mmCIF file of C-alpha atoms in Angstrom:
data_model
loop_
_atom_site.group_PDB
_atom_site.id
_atom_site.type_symbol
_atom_site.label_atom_id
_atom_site.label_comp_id
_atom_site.label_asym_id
_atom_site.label_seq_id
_atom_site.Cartn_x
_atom_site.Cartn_y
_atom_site.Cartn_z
ATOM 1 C CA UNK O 35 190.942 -3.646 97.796
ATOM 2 C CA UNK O 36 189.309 -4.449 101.119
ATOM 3 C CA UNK O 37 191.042 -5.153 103.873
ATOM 4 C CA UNK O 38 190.615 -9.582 104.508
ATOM 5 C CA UNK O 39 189.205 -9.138 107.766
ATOM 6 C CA UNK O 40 186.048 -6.525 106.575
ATOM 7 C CA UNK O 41 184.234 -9.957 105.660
ATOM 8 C CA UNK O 42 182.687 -11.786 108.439
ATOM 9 C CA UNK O 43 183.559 -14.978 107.350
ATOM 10 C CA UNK O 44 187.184 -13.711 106.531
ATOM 11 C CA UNK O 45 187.637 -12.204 110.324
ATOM 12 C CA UNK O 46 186.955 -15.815 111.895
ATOM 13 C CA UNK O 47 189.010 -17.962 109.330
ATOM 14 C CA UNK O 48 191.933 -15.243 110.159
ATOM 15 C CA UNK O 49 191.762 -15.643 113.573
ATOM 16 C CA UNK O 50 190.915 -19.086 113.805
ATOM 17 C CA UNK O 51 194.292 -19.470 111.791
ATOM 18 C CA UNK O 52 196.225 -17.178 113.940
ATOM 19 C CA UNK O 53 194.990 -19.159 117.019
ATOM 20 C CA UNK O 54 196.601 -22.428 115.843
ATOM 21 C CA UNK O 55 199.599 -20.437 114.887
ATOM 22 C CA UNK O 56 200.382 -18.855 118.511
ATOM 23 C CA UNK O 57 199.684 -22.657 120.198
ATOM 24 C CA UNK O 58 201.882 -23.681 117.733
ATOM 25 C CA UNK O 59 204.814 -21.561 118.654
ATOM 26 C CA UNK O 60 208.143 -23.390 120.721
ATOM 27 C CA UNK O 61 207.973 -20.936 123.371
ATOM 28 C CA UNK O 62 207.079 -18.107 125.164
ATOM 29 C CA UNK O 63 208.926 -15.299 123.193
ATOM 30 C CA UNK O 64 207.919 -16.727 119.628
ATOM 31 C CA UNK O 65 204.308 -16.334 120.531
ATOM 32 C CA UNK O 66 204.458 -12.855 121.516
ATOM 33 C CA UNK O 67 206.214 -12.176 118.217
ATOM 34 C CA UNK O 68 204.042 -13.656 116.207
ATOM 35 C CA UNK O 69 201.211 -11.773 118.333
ATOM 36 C CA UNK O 70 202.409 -8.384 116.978
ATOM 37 C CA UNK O 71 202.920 -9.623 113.472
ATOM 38 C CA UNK O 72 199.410 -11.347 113.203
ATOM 39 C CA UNK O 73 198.050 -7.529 114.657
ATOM 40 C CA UNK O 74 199.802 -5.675 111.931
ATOM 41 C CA UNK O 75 198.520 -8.154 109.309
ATOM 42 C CA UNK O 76 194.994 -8.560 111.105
ATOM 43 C CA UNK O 77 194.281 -4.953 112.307
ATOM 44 C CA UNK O 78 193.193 -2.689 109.560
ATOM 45 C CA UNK O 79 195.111 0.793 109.548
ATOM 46 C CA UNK O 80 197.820 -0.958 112.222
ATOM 47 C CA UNK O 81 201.530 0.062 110.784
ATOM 48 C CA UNK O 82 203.487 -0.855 114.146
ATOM 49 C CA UNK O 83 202.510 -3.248 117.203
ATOM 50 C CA UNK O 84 203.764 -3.617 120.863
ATOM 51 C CA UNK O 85 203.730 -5.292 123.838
ATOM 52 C CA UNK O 86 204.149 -3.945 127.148
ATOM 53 C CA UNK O 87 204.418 -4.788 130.801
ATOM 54 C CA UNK O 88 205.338 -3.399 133.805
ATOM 55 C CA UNK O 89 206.394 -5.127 136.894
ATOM 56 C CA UNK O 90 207.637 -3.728 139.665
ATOM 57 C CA UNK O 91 206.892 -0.245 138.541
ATOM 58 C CA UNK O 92 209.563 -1.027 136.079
ATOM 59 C CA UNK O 93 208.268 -0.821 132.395
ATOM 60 C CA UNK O 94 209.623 -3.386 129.437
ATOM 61 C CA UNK O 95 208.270 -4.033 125.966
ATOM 62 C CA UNK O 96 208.136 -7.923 125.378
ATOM 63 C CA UNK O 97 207.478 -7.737 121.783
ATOM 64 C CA UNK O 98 207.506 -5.246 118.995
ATOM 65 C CA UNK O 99 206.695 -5.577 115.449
ATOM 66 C CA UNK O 100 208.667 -2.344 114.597
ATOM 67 C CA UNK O 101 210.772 -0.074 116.403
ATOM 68 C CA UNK O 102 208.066 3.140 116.919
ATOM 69 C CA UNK O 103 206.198 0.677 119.653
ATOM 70 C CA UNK O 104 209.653 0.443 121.125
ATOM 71 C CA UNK O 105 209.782 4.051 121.665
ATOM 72 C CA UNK O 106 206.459 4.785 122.473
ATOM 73 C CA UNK O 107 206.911 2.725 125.581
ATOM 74 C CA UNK O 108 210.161 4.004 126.864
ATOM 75 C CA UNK O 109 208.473 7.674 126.162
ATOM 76 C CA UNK O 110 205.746 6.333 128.594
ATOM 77 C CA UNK O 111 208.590 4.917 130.811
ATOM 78 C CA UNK O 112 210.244 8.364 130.777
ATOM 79 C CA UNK O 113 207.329 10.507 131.392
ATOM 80 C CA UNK O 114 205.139 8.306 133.376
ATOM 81 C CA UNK O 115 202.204 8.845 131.859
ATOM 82 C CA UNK O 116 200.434 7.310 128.454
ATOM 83 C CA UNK O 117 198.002 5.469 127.614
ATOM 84 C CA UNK O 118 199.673 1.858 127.608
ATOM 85 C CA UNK O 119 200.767 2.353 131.079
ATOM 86 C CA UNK O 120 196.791 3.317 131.668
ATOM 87 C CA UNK O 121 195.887 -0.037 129.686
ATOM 88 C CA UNK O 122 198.159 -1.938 132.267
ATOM 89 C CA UNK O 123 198.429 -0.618 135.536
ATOM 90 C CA UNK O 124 194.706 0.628 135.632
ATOM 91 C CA UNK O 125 193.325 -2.276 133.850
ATOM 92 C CA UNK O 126 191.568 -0.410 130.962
ATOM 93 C CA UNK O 127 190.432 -3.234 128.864
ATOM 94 C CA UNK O 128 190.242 -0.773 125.790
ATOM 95 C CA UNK O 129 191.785 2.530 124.672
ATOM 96 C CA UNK O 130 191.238 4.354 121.000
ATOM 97 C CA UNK O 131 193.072 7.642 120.447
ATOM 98 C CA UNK O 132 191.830 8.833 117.245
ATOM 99 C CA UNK O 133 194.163 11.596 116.967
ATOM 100 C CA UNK O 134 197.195 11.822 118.968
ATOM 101 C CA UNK O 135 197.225 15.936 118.161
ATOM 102 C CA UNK O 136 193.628 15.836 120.244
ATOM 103 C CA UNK O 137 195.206 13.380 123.519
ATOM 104 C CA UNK O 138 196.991 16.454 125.495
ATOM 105 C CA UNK O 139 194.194 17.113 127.818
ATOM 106 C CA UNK O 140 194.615 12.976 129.242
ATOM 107 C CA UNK O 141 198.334 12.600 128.170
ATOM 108 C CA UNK O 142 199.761 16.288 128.417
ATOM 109 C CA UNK O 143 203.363 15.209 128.010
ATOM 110 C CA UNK O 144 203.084 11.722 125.866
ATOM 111 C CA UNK O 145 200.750 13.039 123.281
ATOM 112 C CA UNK O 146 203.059 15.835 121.794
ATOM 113 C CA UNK O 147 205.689 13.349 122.476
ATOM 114 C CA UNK O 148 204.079 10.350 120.311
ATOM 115 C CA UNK O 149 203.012 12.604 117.534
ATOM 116 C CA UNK O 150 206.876 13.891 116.963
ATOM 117 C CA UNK O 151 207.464 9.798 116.610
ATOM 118 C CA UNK O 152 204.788 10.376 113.766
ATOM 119 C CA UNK O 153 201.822 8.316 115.810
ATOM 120 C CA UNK O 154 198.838 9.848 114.499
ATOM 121 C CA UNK O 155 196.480 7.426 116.401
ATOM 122 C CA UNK O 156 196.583 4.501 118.276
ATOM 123 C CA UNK O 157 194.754 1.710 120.131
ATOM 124 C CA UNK O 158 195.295 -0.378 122.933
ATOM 125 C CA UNK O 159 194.034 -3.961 124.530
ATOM 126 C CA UNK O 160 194.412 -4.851 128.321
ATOM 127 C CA UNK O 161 195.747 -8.505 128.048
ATOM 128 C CA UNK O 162 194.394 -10.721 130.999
ATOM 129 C CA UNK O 163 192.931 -14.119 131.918
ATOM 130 C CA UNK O 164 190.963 -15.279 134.625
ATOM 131 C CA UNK O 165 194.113 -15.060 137.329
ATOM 132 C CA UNK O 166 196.545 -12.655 135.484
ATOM 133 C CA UNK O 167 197.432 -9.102 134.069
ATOM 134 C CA UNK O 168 199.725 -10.188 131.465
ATOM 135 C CA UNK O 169 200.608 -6.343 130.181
ATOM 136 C CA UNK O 170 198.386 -4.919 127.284
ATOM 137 C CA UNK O 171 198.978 -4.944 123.035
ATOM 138 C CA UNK O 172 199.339 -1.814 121.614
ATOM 139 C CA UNK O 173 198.679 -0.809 118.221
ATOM 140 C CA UNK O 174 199.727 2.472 116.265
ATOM 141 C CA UNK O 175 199.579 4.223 112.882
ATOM 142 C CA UNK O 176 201.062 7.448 111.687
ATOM 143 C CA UNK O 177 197.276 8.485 110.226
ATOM 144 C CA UNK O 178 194.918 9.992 112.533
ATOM 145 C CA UNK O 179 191.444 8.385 112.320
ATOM 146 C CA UNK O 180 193.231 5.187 111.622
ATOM 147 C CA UNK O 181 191.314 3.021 113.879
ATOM 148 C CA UNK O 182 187.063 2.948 113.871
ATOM 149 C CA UNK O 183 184.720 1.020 116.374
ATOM 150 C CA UNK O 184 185.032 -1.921 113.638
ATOM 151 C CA UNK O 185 188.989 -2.042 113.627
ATOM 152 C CA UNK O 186 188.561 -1.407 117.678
ATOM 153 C CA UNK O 187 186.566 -4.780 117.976
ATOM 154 C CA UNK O 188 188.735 -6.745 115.855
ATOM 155 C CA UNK O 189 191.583 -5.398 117.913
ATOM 156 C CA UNK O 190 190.245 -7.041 120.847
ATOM 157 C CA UNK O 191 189.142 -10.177 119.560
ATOM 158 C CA UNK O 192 192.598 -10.441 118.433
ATOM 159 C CA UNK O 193 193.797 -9.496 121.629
ATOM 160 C CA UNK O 194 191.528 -11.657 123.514
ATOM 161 C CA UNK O 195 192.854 -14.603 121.660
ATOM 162 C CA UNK O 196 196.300 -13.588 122.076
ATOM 163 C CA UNK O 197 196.036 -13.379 126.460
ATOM 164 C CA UNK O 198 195.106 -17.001 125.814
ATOM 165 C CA UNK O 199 198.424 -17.867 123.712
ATOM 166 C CA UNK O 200 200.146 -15.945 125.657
ATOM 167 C CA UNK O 201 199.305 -17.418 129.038
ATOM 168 C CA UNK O 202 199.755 -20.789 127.862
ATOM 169 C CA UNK O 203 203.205 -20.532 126.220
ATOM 170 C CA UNK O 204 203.964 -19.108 129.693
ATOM 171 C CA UNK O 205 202.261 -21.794 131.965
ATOM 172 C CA UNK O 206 203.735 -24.650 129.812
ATOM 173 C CA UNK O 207 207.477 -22.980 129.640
ATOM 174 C CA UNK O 208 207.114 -22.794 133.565
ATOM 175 C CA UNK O 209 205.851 -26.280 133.788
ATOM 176 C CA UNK O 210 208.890 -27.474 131.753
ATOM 177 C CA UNK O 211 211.854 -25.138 134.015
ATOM 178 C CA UNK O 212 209.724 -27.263 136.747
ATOM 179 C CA UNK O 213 210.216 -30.424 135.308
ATOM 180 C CA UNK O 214 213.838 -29.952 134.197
ATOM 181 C CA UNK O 215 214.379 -28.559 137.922
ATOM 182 C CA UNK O 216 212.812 -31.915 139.406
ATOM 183 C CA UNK O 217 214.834 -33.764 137.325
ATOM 184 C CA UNK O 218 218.766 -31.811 138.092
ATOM 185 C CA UNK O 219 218.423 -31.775 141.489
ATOM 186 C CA UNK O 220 216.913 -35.357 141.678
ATOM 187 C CA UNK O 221 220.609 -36.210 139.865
ATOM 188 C CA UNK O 222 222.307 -34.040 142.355
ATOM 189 C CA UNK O 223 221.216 -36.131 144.874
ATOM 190 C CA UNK O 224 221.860 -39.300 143.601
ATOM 191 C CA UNK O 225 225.294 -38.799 142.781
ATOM 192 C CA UNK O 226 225.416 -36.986 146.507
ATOM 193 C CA UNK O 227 224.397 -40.281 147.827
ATOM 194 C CA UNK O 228 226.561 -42.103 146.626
ATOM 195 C CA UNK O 229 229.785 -40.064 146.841
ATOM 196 C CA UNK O 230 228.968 -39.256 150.742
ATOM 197 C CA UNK O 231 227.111 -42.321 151.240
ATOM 198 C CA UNK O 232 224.366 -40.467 153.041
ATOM 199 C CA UNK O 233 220.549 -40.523 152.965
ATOM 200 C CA UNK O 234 218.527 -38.796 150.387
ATOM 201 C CA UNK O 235 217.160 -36.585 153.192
ATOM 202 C CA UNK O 236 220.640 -35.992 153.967
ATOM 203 C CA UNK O 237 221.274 -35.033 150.620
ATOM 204 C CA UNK O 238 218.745 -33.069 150.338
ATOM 205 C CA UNK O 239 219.498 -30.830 153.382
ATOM 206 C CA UNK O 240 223.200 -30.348 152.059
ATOM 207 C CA UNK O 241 221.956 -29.484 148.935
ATOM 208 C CA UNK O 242 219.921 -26.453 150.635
ATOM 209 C CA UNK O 243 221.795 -25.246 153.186
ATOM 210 C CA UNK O 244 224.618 -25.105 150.384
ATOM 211 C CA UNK O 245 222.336 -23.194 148.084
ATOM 212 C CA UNK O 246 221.543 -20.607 151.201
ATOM 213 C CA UNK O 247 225.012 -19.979 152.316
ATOM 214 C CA UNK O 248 226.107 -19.780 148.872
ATOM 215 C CA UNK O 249 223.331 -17.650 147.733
ATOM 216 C CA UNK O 250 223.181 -19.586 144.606
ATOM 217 C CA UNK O 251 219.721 -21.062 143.295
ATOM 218 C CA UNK O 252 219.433 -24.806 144.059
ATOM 219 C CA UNK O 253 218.945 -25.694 140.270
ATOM 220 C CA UNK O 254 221.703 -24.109 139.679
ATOM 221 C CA UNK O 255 223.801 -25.795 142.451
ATOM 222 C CA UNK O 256 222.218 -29.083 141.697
ATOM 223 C CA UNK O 257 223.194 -28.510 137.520
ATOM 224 C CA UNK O 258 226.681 -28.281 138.493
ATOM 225 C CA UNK O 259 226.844 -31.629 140.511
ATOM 226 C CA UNK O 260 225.548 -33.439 137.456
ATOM 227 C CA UNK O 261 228.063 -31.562 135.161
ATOM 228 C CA UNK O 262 231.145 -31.846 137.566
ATOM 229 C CA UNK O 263 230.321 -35.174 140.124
ATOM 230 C CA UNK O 264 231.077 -32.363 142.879
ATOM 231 C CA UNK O 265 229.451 -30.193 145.224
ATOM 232 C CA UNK O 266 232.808 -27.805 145.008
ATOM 233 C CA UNK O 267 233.257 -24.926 147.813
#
């Protein structure tokens, strides 16, 4: 039987529905597992799906639809080489290894490596927008020759659509810690106010200087005000 996504026709209507599915997600972590899951179901040949980041220099998989994209990235954390650390740090918007046996020359260490995980061949999609590198989506199989130019370009449509998702689940999540921040401390110093009977400047300066001297973040600081009535020691 042919794969859904062979057809035209069946290619949009899958991604079309997997778009409205990832906006649809409660939050950041949701989307990027349903990312993986939609690029196992999507991806013809894809067995195993990953997401990976590094920041820092320090390498961390955000999402993984099985537990070989897992170890692929701490084998590319361990060796410091492979080609989803090449999708991310260099900003290679596309990588296709058709055979993992035929990768030593690039990935001397990693390819030998990934094929003893059983990777036979693999694929990966730089994930970015307009202002950010958000890591890259990595897809595997245990067959080499798994992935063609076809399966390569649905990949990154997939992936395209998934930077979006991704990006916006992020933006709104930080947009709501904002809010939620705005809205503790602005308690804080209401209840500040009127214990101390002080301005809201004044407040607002004790609030700070406590969070510096403290070395405690000011949300957190302002959270237990609410939660207690006091600024404690």
């Amino acid at each position: 039987m042919a794969h859904p996504t062979t057809d035209p026709r069946g290619l949009a209507a899958a991604l079309a529905d997997m778009a409205r599915d990832l906006l649809a997600q409660p939050g950041v972590q949701q989307t990027l597992d349903r990312v993986v899951e939609h690029a196992v179901a999507l991806v013809d040949g894809c067995e195993s799906a990953g997401i990976l980041v590094v920041r820092q220099g320090k390498v961390s998989t955000l999402a993984a639809s099985h537990e070989l994209a897992r170890s692929s990235d701490r084998l590319q954390a361990e060796l410091g080489e492979g080609p989803c650390l090449n999708a991310t740090i260099e900003e290679e918007q596309v990588f296709r290894i058709a055979n993992m046996a035929e990768a030593g020359d690039r990935w001397p260490r990693y390819a030998p490596a990934a094929r003893g995980l059983g990777i036979g061949s693999a694929m990966g999609f730089w994930l970015f927008t307009e202002d950010e590198n958000l890591g890259a989506l990595n897809l595997y199989s245990s067959r080499p020759d798994a992935f063609g130019e076809r399966t390569e370009h649905v990949g990154w449509l997939l992936a395209s659509h998934a930077a979006v998702a991704f990006a916006s689940a992020r933006n709104e999540a930080h947009l709501r810690d904002a809010m939620d921040t705005r809205q503790d401390i602005g308690e804080a110093l209401g209840i500040l106010m009127e214990r101390r009977k002080i301005t809201e400047e004044q407040a607002f300066d004790l609030l700070r200087e406590q969070s510096q001297s403290r070395n405690v973040k000011l949300r957190a600081l302002a959270r237990q005000i609410t939660e207690t009535g006091e600024l404690g020691n």
